[in-house]
Amino acid sequence: SARAPPEFSNAAPAPLAGTPFGADLTFCEPTRRCLVFLMLRGLGSCMCCWAERRQEPSGGTGSAPLAESLLSSRPSLQKQRQQAESAALAPPDKSRQHKSSSEGRWGRVFCCRRRAGTSSIEEPFSAEGAARPREWGPWVRPADNLEAEWQAVQRTISPEEFAKVMQFRSVVHAKGLDSHAACTAAGSEPHSRQASTLVRFLRARGGDCEAAAKMLQGALDWRRDFDIDAKLRAWRPEWDEGASARVRLIKTFTYIAELGPDNEGMTVILHRHSQADLGGLVREVGSEPLLLYMVSMIEGQFEVARARMLKTGNFLTNFIEIHDVGNYGYVGGYLSRGVGAAAFFKTASPVFDNVYPERLRVCFLVRMPLAFTAVWRMFSPMVPPATKNKIRLKGYAASSWIDEMRELIPEDVIPAFLRGDLASDLAKATPWGGYVPKDALHTFEKDASTQPNAGMR
């Protein structure tokens, strides 16, 4: 083929072959550039959109061969086209995407998407990953659970976010996290290959694949070092049997309960800090059994969510929590009990936030007394900003939250003491919690007949 002259050269223009205009037709450089623009304009594409349009199976019109010929006949334009194609296939740079052709005074003229009012400049990565509606057929679950999970996630989140998750999966694989002990040990889950896990970690880091991979590696390191899977396998039968002194003590003074499924089928958890003596529980049984108790509940929530996802093909991986912080006077030392819980949460909060990120959908903080303001000041620095945005602070009256709760949770799942303000409902509310006496564990060890919630009010 004829050697093309360098850009801005005064050499005679080369003939434009292979076009409907004939093999001998020639154009000067300004005319050639104008024709390229007009061809792309006729196709409804600017230069940076052209590469993306070429990837579409139905892309192209009758003018496509001519535009292709115009582009390929000039190395400089061909290079621009190749750069545009690379940019379309590469992860989007949100700070520069479409910058050269879609921004500025002439952006509306030169960019096809701005002309149509649909600029491709993306919004910042959404933690919620709002899905764009797509047409999917009825859910048919694949036999392989991992494949089924990936299909369910793809059906639920937006195509843009799914592409980002695929990119994150490549980064995770490249870093060798598939062979991490937390993913390969007997009885462990392939966390690095689970689509739902990758979505949560990616959202927790705002779509930054490298930061999310670092967070995931830290979570896997904790799972390996703490040996959480083996400890949970030992803890859960002990909890279900309910015979050991420490389990009976925790069940007696617990302030946490599973209420039932919300409108999406996810488990709702109630925390009654109003009645809790977490410092007393730590003093009697230690931090690890309490951490296992709470982590086991979180893992159980994810197990329910995953089973539902595989059954329905709908991906949902976050939950509703209700935190009752009212000072009812049933258990004394409201402030001292709050201060006593700080040490445990200072250690446990990083585990909840970094190993189980993006698990919270909505958090109701109800019946907040003035005294709770001081407690909240202590705990709020431990709460990630994204989590704070999901917290709904409510006053003492049930009317301040009940309508919002009913939109998310079935009526029969909401306890009576949260549906209204009757003192009789508060007096019967569970879990009761309660002040933990000193040497309570010794009492439970001596008397195996002591049962949870037996005479502890």
Short mmCIF file of C-alpha atoms in Angstrom, two decimals:
data_model
loop_
_atom_site.label_atom_id
_atom_site.label_comp_id
_atom_site.label_asym_id
_atom_site.label_seq_id
_atom_site.Cartn_x
_atom_site.Cartn_y
_atom_site.Cartn_z
CA SER A 1 0.00 0.00 0.00
CA ALA A 2 1.09 3.60 -0.53
CA ARG A 3 3.10 5.11 2.30
CA ALA A 4 1.08 7.79 4.04
CA PRO A 5 2.73 11.17 4.50
CA PRO A 6 3.46 12.29 8.05
CA GLU A 7 0.91 14.47 9.79
CA PHE A 8 0.97 18.16 8.79
CA SER A 9 3.16 17.28 5.82
CA ASN A 10 2.91 19.30 2.62
CA ALA A 11 3.42 16.19 0.51
CA ALA A 12 0.82 15.36 -2.09
CA PRO A 13 -2.16 13.58 -0.60
CA ALA A 14 -2.34 9.84 -1.08
CA PRO A 15 -5.24 8.35 -3.05
CA LEU A 16 -8.14 7.09 -0.97
CA ALA A 17 -8.69 3.54 -2.08
CA GLY A 18 -11.48 1.11 -1.31
CA THR A 19 -14.27 3.66 -0.99
CA PRO A 20 -17.51 4.18 -2.86
CA PHE A 21 -15.90 7.25 -4.45
CA GLY A 22 -13.44 5.13 -6.45
CA ALA A 23 -9.85 4.07 -6.12
CA ASP A 24 -8.26 7.21 -7.56
CA LEU A 25 -10.05 9.82 -5.51
CA THR A 26 -7.69 12.02 -3.45
CA PHE A 27 -8.25 14.60 -0.72
CA CYS A 28 -6.12 17.24 0.84
CA GLU A 29 -5.45 16.99 4.57
CA PRO A 30 -8.11 19.52 5.75
CA THR A 31 -10.71 17.88 3.53
CA ARG A 32 -9.77 14.44 4.81
CA ARG A 33 -10.16 15.54 8.42
CA CYS A 34 -13.46 17.18 7.65
CA LEU A 35 -14.73 14.00 5.99
CA VAL A 36 -13.69 11.92 8.98
CA PHE A 37 -15.63 14.23 11.26
CA LEU A 38 -18.66 14.22 8.95
CA MET A 39 -18.63 10.43 8.67
CA LEU A 40 -18.49 10.02 12.43
CA ARG A 41 -21.09 12.75 12.83
CA GLY A 42 -23.30 10.91 10.37
CA LEU A 43 -22.90 7.71 12.37
CA GLY A 44 -23.87 9.58 15.51
CA SER A 45 -20.44 9.14 17.13
CA CYS A 46 -17.57 11.33 18.19
CA MET A 47 -14.04 9.92 18.04
CA CYS A 48 -14.06 8.58 21.59
CA CYS A 49 -17.54 7.07 21.17
CA TRP A 50 -16.63 5.49 17.83
CA ALA A 51 -14.51 2.73 19.38
CA GLU A 52 -17.33 1.77 21.72
CA ARG A 53 -19.85 1.76 18.88
CA ARG A 54 -17.59 -0.58 16.90
CA GLN A 55 -17.74 -3.13 19.73
CA GLU A 56 -21.53 -3.41 19.48
CA PRO A 57 -22.79 -6.34 17.40
CA SER A 58 -25.37 -4.14 15.70
CA GLY A 59 -23.08 -1.13 15.41
CA GLY A 60 -22.39 0.52 12.06
CA THR A 61 -24.45 1.81 9.22
CA GLY A 62 -24.03 2.07 5.50
CA SER A 63 -21.39 4.73 6.07
CA ALA A 64 -19.22 2.49 8.23
CA PRO A 65 -16.90 1.17 5.44
CA LEU A 66 -16.18 4.69 4.27
CA ALA A 67 -15.43 5.96 7.77
CA GLU A 68 -13.25 2.89 8.38
CA SER A 69 -11.34 3.57 5.21
CA LEU A 70 -10.89 7.23 6.06
CA LEU A 71 -9.55 6.32 9.48
CA SER A 72 -7.25 3.55 8.32
CA SER A 73 -5.74 5.63 5.53
CA ARG A 74 -4.07 7.99 8.00
CA PRO A 75 -1.73 6.59 10.64
CA SER A 76 -2.31 9.58 12.91
CA LEU A 77 -6.08 9.10 12.86
CA GLN A 78 -5.72 5.34 13.10
CA LYS A 79 -3.59 5.84 16.21
CA GLN A 80 -6.30 8.05 17.71
CA ARG A 81 -8.85 5.39 16.93
CA GLN A 82 -6.72 2.68 18.55
CA GLN A 83 -6.26 4.84 21.62
CA ALA A 84 -10.00 5.34 21.80
CA GLU A 85 -10.58 1.60 21.50
CA SER A 86 -8.08 0.93 24.28
CA ALA A 87 -9.77 3.52 26.45
CA ALA A 88 -13.14 1.90 25.83
CA LEU A 89 -11.86 -1.53 26.84
CA ALA A 90 -9.76 -0.32 29.76
CA PRO A 91 -11.20 0.52 33.19
CA PRO A 92 -12.74 4.00 33.00
CA ASP A 93 -10.76 6.93 34.36
CA LYS A 94 -13.61 8.95 35.80
CA SER A 95 -11.56 12.14 36.05
CA ARG A 96 -10.62 12.19 32.34
CA GLN A 97 -13.23 10.09 30.54
CA HIS A 98 -14.53 11.89 27.42
CA LYS A 99 -12.57 14.95 28.53
CA SER A 100 -11.12 15.88 25.17
CA SER A 101 -14.31 15.67 23.14
CA SER A 102 -17.29 15.94 25.49
CA GLU A 103 -16.33 18.76 27.83
CA GLY A 104 -15.87 22.44 27.22
CA ARG A 105 -17.58 24.88 24.88
CA TRP A 106 -17.62 22.57 21.87
CA GLY A 107 -18.50 19.42 23.81
CA ARG A 108 -22.15 19.47 22.87
CA VAL A 109 -21.23 19.75 19.19
CA PHE A 110 -18.47 17.17 19.02
CA CYS A 111 -19.72 14.52 21.46
CA CYS A 112 -22.60 12.39 20.29
CA ARG A 113 -23.73 11.62 23.82
CA ARG A 114 -23.84 15.23 24.91
CA ARG A 115 -25.80 16.07 21.79
CA ALA A 116 -28.29 13.41 22.86
CA GLY A 117 -28.20 14.57 26.46
CA THR A 118 -26.63 11.28 27.63
CA SER A 119 -23.02 12.11 28.37
CA SER A 120 -20.95 9.04 29.23
CA ILE A 121 -19.05 10.86 31.96
CA GLU A 122 -19.81 8.58 34.88
CA GLU A 123 -20.94 9.54 38.33
CA PRO A 124 -18.68 8.54 41.23
CA PHE A 125 -18.80 4.83 42.00
CA SER A 126 -22.04 4.09 43.85
CA ALA A 127 -21.82 2.09 47.06
CA GLU A 128 -25.30 0.83 46.38
CA GLY A 129 -24.59 -0.01 42.74
CA ALA A 130 -28.06 1.01 41.59
CA ALA A 131 -29.02 -1.44 38.89
CA ARG A 132 -30.24 -0.37 35.50
CA PRO A 133 -33.27 -2.43 34.50
CA ARG A 134 -32.42 -5.27 32.16
CA GLU A 135 -34.53 -7.97 30.66
CA TRP A 136 -33.73 -11.36 32.16
CA GLY A 137 -35.57 -14.60 31.77
CA PRO A 138 -36.84 -16.73 34.66
CA TRP A 139 -34.13 -17.74 37.12
CA VAL A 140 -32.70 -21.18 36.39
CA ARG A 141 -30.08 -21.99 38.98
CA PRO A 142 -26.86 -23.50 37.61
CA ALA A 143 -25.65 -26.63 39.37
CA ASP A 144 -22.37 -25.00 40.40
CA ASN A 145 -22.87 -22.61 43.34
CA LEU A 146 -20.10 -20.22 42.30
CA GLU A 147 -21.47 -19.96 38.78
CA ALA A 148 -24.97 -19.45 40.16
CA GLU A 149 -23.73 -16.69 42.45
CA TRP A 150 -22.00 -14.85 39.62
CA GLN A 151 -25.13 -15.07 37.46
CA ALA A 152 -27.33 -13.81 40.30
CA VAL A 153 -25.02 -10.85 40.88
CA GLN A 154 -24.92 -10.04 37.17
CA ARG A 155 -28.73 -10.09 37.00
CA THR A 156 -29.05 -7.69 39.94
CA ILE A 157 -26.38 -4.99 39.73
CA SER A 158 -25.74 -2.54 36.91
CA PRO A 159 -23.66 -3.61 33.89
CA GLU A 160 -21.10 -0.92 34.79
CA GLU A 161 -20.65 -2.20 38.31
CA PHE A 162 -20.52 -5.81 37.14
CA ALA A 163 -17.71 -4.91 34.73
CA LYS A 164 -15.88 -3.32 37.65
CA VAL A 165 -16.39 -6.46 39.74
CA MET A 166 -14.93 -8.55 36.92
CA GLN A 167 -11.93 -6.24 36.86
CA PHE A 168 -11.60 -6.58 40.64
CA ARG A 169 -11.75 -10.36 40.28
CA SER A 170 -8.80 -10.20 37.88
CA VAL A 171 -6.82 -8.10 40.36
CA VAL A 172 -7.60 -10.52 43.19
CA HIS A 173 -6.52 -13.48 41.07
CA ALA A 174 -3.33 -11.73 39.97
CA LYS A 175 -2.40 -11.08 43.60
CA GLY A 176 -2.65 -14.80 44.37
CA LEU A 177 -5.50 -14.49 46.87
CA ASP A 178 -7.18 -17.60 45.44
CA SER A 179 -4.46 -19.67 47.11
CA HIS A 180 -4.73 -17.86 50.47
CA ALA A 181 -5.08 -20.25 53.39
CA ALA A 182 -8.39 -18.66 54.37
CA CYS A 183 -9.78 -19.70 50.97
CA THR A 184 -8.23 -23.16 50.66
CA ALA A 185 -8.24 -24.62 54.19
CA ALA A 186 -10.61 -27.47 54.93
CA GLY A 187 -14.10 -26.20 55.66
CA SER A 188 -13.44 -22.68 54.37
CA GLU A 189 -15.26 -20.81 51.63
CA PRO A 190 -13.58 -19.63 48.38
CA HIS A 191 -13.99 -16.00 49.46
CA SER A 192 -11.79 -14.59 46.71
CA ARG A 193 -13.97 -16.19 44.02
CA GLN A 194 -17.38 -15.39 45.48
CA ALA A 195 -19.07 -12.61 43.53
CA SER A 196 -21.09 -11.34 46.49
CA THR A 197 -17.96 -11.03 48.64
CA LEU A 198 -16.12 -9.15 45.91
CA VAL A 199 -19.03 -6.74 45.46
CA ARG A 200 -19.07 -5.90 49.18
CA PHE A 201 -15.33 -5.24 49.38
CA LEU A 202 -15.34 -3.24 46.15
CA ARG A 203 -18.21 -1.08 47.35
CA ALA A 204 -16.50 -0.59 50.71
CA ARG A 205 -13.58 1.04 48.88
CA GLY A 206 -15.62 3.09 46.43
CA GLY A 207 -14.73 1.00 43.39
CA ASP A 208 -10.96 1.23 43.89
CA CYS A 209 -9.76 -2.26 42.94
CA GLU A 210 -6.33 -1.95 44.53
CA ALA A 211 -7.69 -0.61 47.81
CA ALA A 212 -10.41 -3.26 47.83
CA ALA A 213 -7.83 -6.01 47.19
CA LYS A 214 -5.75 -4.74 50.10
CA MET A 215 -8.84 -4.75 52.32
CA LEU A 216 -9.76 -8.27 51.20
CA GLN A 217 -6.24 -9.53 51.88
CA GLY A 218 -6.39 -8.05 55.38
CA ALA A 219 -9.71 -9.78 55.99
CA LEU A 220 -8.33 -13.11 54.76
CA ASP A 221 -5.26 -12.67 56.95
CA TRP A 222 -7.50 -12.15 59.99
CA ARG A 223 -9.57 -15.22 59.15
CA ARG A 224 -6.39 -17.28 58.86
CA ASP A 225 -4.67 -15.91 61.97
CA PHE A 226 -7.76 -16.04 64.19
CA ASP A 227 -8.68 -19.43 62.70
CA ILE A 228 -12.28 -18.30 62.60
CA ASP A 229 -13.68 -21.22 60.59
CA ALA A 230 -12.34 -23.85 62.97
CA LYS A 231 -13.43 -21.86 66.02
CA LEU A 232 -16.95 -21.40 64.64
CA ARG A 233 -17.20 -25.12 63.91
CA ALA A 234 -16.49 -25.73 67.59
CA TRP A 235 -18.57 -22.82 68.89
CA ARG A 236 -21.85 -23.47 67.10
CA PRO A 237 -22.50 -26.97 68.53
CA GLU A 238 -21.60 -25.64 71.97
CA TRP A 239 -24.06 -22.78 71.53
CA ASP A 240 -26.84 -25.02 70.21
CA GLU A 241 -26.35 -27.54 73.02
CA GLY A 242 -26.38 -24.73 75.60
CA ALA A 243 -24.73 -26.83 78.31
CA SER A 244 -21.48 -25.00 79.01
CA ALA A 245 -21.40 -22.39 81.77
CA ARG A 246 -20.21 -19.61 79.47
CA VAL A 247 -22.93 -20.24 76.89
CA ARG A 248 -25.64 -20.32 79.56
CA LEU A 249 -24.33 -17.09 81.03
CA ILE A 250 -24.29 -15.33 77.65
CA LYS A 251 -27.78 -16.59 76.84
CA THR A 252 -28.99 -15.34 80.23
CA PHE A 253 -27.59 -11.80 79.89
CA THR A 254 -27.58 -11.36 76.13
CA TYR A 255 -28.99 -8.17 74.68
CA ILE A 256 -28.96 -9.31 71.01
CA ALA A 257 -31.71 -11.21 69.22
CA GLU A 258 -32.69 -12.28 65.71
CA LEU A 259 -36.19 -10.95 65.09
CA GLY A 260 -36.97 -12.65 61.79
CA PRO A 261 -36.88 -11.86 58.06
CA ASP A 262 -37.41 -8.38 56.63
CA ASN A 263 -39.40 -7.76 53.45
CA GLU A 264 -36.43 -8.99 51.39
CA GLY A 265 -36.06 -12.19 53.42
CA MET A 266 -32.91 -10.97 55.22
CA THR A 267 -32.51 -11.52 58.98
CA VAL A 268 -33.21 -8.48 61.17
CA ILE A 269 -31.03 -8.14 64.30
CA LEU A 270 -32.07 -6.29 67.46
CA HIS A 271 -29.45 -4.88 69.87
CA ARG A 272 -30.85 -3.66 73.20
CA HIS A 273 -27.97 -1.54 74.48
CA SER A 274 -30.55 -0.07 76.83
CA GLN A 275 -30.38 -3.27 78.87
CA ALA A 276 -26.84 -4.45 78.11
CA ASP A 277 -23.92 -4.96 80.46
CA LEU A 278 -21.30 -5.82 77.88
CA GLY A 279 -18.46 -4.92 80.23
CA GLY A 280 -19.80 -7.43 82.77
CA LEU A 281 -20.04 -10.15 80.10
CA VAL A 282 -16.44 -9.53 79.02
CA ARG A 283 -15.33 -9.62 82.65
CA GLU A 284 -16.95 -13.04 83.21
CA VAL A 285 -16.40 -14.97 79.98
CA GLY A 286 -13.73 -12.97 78.15
CA SER A 287 -13.74 -11.18 74.80
CA GLU A 288 -13.28 -14.16 72.49
CA PRO A 289 -16.52 -16.03 73.32
CA LEU A 290 -18.48 -12.81 72.85
CA LEU A 291 -16.74 -12.12 69.55
CA LEU A 292 -17.51 -15.67 68.41
CA TYR A 293 -21.13 -15.18 69.45
CA MET A 294 -21.46 -11.99 67.39
CA VAL A 295 -19.43 -13.21 64.41
CA SER A 296 -21.44 -16.43 64.31
CA MET A 297 -24.59 -14.33 64.04
CA ILE A 298 -23.10 -12.23 61.21
CA GLU A 299 -21.94 -15.31 59.33
CA GLY A 300 -25.41 -16.77 59.79
CA GLN A 301 -26.92 -13.69 58.18
CA PHE A 302 -24.67 -14.08 55.15
CA GLU A 303 -25.51 -17.78 54.92
CA VAL A 304 -29.23 -16.95 54.82
CA ALA A 305 -28.59 -14.22 52.24
CA ARG A 306 -26.56 -16.52 50.01
CA ALA A 307 -29.10 -19.34 50.20
CA ARG A 308 -31.85 -16.91 49.24
CA MET A 309 -29.75 -15.49 46.40
CA LEU A 310 -29.12 -18.96 44.96
CA LYS A 311 -32.81 -19.77 45.23
CA THR A 312 -34.22 -16.57 43.73
CA GLY A 313 -31.39 -15.25 41.54
CA ASN A 314 -31.63 -11.91 43.35
CA PHE A 315 -28.43 -10.57 44.93
CA LEU A 316 -28.83 -8.87 48.28
CA THR A 317 -26.12 -8.88 50.88
CA ASN A 318 -26.90 -6.28 53.53
CA PHE A 319 -29.20 -6.22 56.50
CA ILE A 320 -31.34 -4.15 58.84
CA GLU A 321 -30.31 -3.62 62.44
CA ILE A 322 -32.31 -2.03 65.24
CA HIS A 323 -30.41 -0.59 68.22
CA ASP A 324 -32.56 0.22 71.24
CA VAL A 325 -30.61 2.76 73.34
CA GLY A 326 -33.41 3.96 75.65
CA ASN A 327 -32.70 4.57 79.33
CA TYR A 328 -35.73 2.87 80.85
CA GLY A 329 -34.41 2.56 84.39
CA TYR A 330 -34.82 -1.22 84.52
CA VAL A 331 -31.03 -1.69 84.63
CA GLY A 332 -28.97 0.84 86.56
CA GLY A 333 -25.72 2.53 85.60
CA TYR A 334 -26.68 3.55 82.06
CA LEU A 335 -23.57 5.65 81.44
CA SER A 336 -21.18 3.34 83.28
CA ARG A 337 -22.45 0.36 81.28
CA GLY A 338 -21.90 2.32 78.06
CA VAL A 339 -18.36 3.23 79.07
CA GLY A 340 -17.70 -0.40 80.05
CA ALA A 341 -18.57 -1.56 76.52
CA ALA A 342 -16.10 0.80 74.82
CA ALA A 343 -13.02 -1.41 75.30
CA PHE A 344 -14.64 -4.43 73.65
CA PHE A 345 -15.97 -2.47 70.68
CA LYS A 346 -12.63 -0.75 70.17
CA THR A 347 -11.17 -4.19 69.48
CA ALA A 348 -14.16 -5.78 67.77
CA SER A 349 -15.29 -2.90 65.52
CA PRO A 350 -12.34 -3.26 63.10
CA VAL A 351 -13.27 -6.92 62.68
CA PHE A 352 -16.91 -6.11 61.95
CA ASP A 353 -16.02 -3.28 59.55
CA ASN A 354 -13.02 -4.75 57.72
CA VAL A 355 -13.87 -8.46 57.60
CA TYR A 356 -17.61 -8.02 57.05
CA PRO A 357 -17.91 -4.70 55.17
CA GLU A 358 -21.05 -3.34 53.53
CA ARG A 359 -23.34 -5.61 55.53
CA LEU A 360 -25.55 -2.80 56.83
CA ARG A 361 -28.52 -1.58 54.78
CA VAL A 362 -30.33 0.46 57.43
CA CYS A 363 -29.59 0.97 61.12
CA PHE A 364 -32.30 2.33 63.41
CA LEU A 365 -31.08 3.96 66.64
CA VAL A 366 -34.30 4.34 68.63
CA ARG A 367 -35.31 6.04 71.90
CA MET A 368 -32.18 8.11 72.15
CA PRO A 369 -31.96 9.82 75.57
CA LEU A 370 -29.86 12.92 76.19
CA ALA A 371 -27.35 10.79 78.07
CA PHE A 372 -26.75 8.74 74.92
CA THR A 373 -25.18 11.77 73.27
CA ALA A 374 -22.09 11.31 75.44
CA VAL A 375 -21.96 7.59 74.64
CA TRP A 376 -22.38 8.29 70.91
CA ARG A 377 -19.45 10.71 70.98
CA MET A 378 -17.24 7.84 72.20
CA PHE A 379 -18.40 5.33 69.60
CA SER A 380 -18.96 7.49 66.51
CA PRO A 381 -15.23 7.75 65.62
CA MET A 382 -15.22 3.95 65.30
CA VAL A 383 -18.08 4.04 62.77
CA PRO A 384 -17.04 4.34 59.08
CA PRO A 385 -18.52 7.38 57.27
CA ALA A 386 -20.43 5.16 54.83
CA THR A 387 -22.06 3.39 57.78
CA LYS A 388 -23.01 6.67 59.45
CA ASN A 389 -25.00 7.57 56.34
CA LYS A 390 -27.15 4.48 56.87
CA ILE A 391 -27.95 5.28 60.51
CA ARG A 392 -31.37 6.74 61.32
CA LEU A 393 -31.40 8.50 64.68
CA LYS A 394 -34.85 8.46 66.29
CA GLY A 395 -36.39 9.93 69.42
CA TYR A 396 -38.31 8.26 72.23
CA ALA A 397 -41.77 7.99 70.63
CA ALA A 398 -42.42 4.99 68.40
CA SER A 399 -44.23 7.30 65.99
CA SER A 400 -40.84 8.73 64.99
CA TRP A 401 -39.72 5.45 63.38
CA ILE A 402 -42.60 2.98 63.03
CA ASP A 403 -43.70 4.06 59.54
CA GLU A 404 -40.15 3.70 58.21
CA MET A 405 -39.79 0.30 59.87
CA ARG A 406 -43.04 -0.96 58.38
CA GLU A 407 -41.77 -0.11 54.91
CA LEU A 408 -38.85 -2.50 55.47
CA ILE A 409 -40.00 -5.07 58.02
CA PRO A 410 -43.25 -7.07 58.31
CA GLU A 411 -45.52 -5.98 61.14
CA ASP A 412 -45.32 -9.32 62.97
CA VAL A 413 -41.51 -9.18 63.03
CA ILE A 414 -41.41 -5.79 64.81
CA PRO A 415 -41.62 -6.36 68.60
CA ALA A 416 -44.57 -4.85 70.45
CA PHE A 417 -42.36 -2.50 72.49
CA LEU A 418 -41.16 -0.97 69.20
CA ARG A 419 -44.64 -0.66 67.70
CA GLY A 420 -45.84 1.51 70.57
CA ASP A 421 -44.85 3.15 73.85
CA LEU A 422 -46.81 1.15 76.43
CA ALA A 423 -44.93 0.57 79.70
CA SER A 424 -46.40 -2.95 79.88
CA ASP A 425 -44.77 -3.84 76.55
CA LEU A 426 -41.43 -2.47 77.74
CA ALA A 427 -41.65 -4.53 80.93
CA LYS A 428 -42.02 -7.73 78.87
CA ALA A 429 -39.54 -6.84 76.13
CA THR A 430 -36.81 -9.33 75.23
CA PRO A 431 -33.92 -9.89 75.15
CA TRP A 432 -33.76 -8.59 78.70
CA GLY A 433 -30.02 -8.25 79.15
CA GLY A 434 -29.45 -7.10 82.69
CA TYR A 435 -26.59 -6.27 85.02
CA VAL A 436 -24.07 -9.14 85.24
CA PRO A 437 -23.08 -9.89 88.88
CA LYS A 438 -19.45 -10.40 89.74
CA ASP A 439 -18.40 -14.07 89.77
CA ALA A 440 -21.53 -14.93 87.79
CA LEU A 441 -19.58 -17.45 85.72
CA HIS A 442 -18.50 -19.25 88.90
CA THR A 443 -22.17 -19.48 89.89
CA PHE A 444 -23.10 -20.99 86.53
CA GLU A 445 -20.22 -23.47 86.77
CA LYS A 446 -21.33 -24.64 90.23
CA ASP A 447 -25.02 -24.88 89.41
CA ALA A 448 -25.66 -26.56 86.08
CA SER A 449 -29.38 -26.14 86.63
CA THR A 450 -29.17 -22.36 86.17
CA GLN A 451 -31.02 -21.69 82.94
CA PRO A 452 -31.08 -18.62 80.70
CA ASN A 453 -33.40 -15.85 81.86
CA ALA A 454 -34.32 -17.79 85.01
CA GLY A 455 -34.96 -15.26 87.76
CA MET A 456 -32.52 -12.70 86.39
CA ARG A 457 -34.91 -9.75 86.04
#
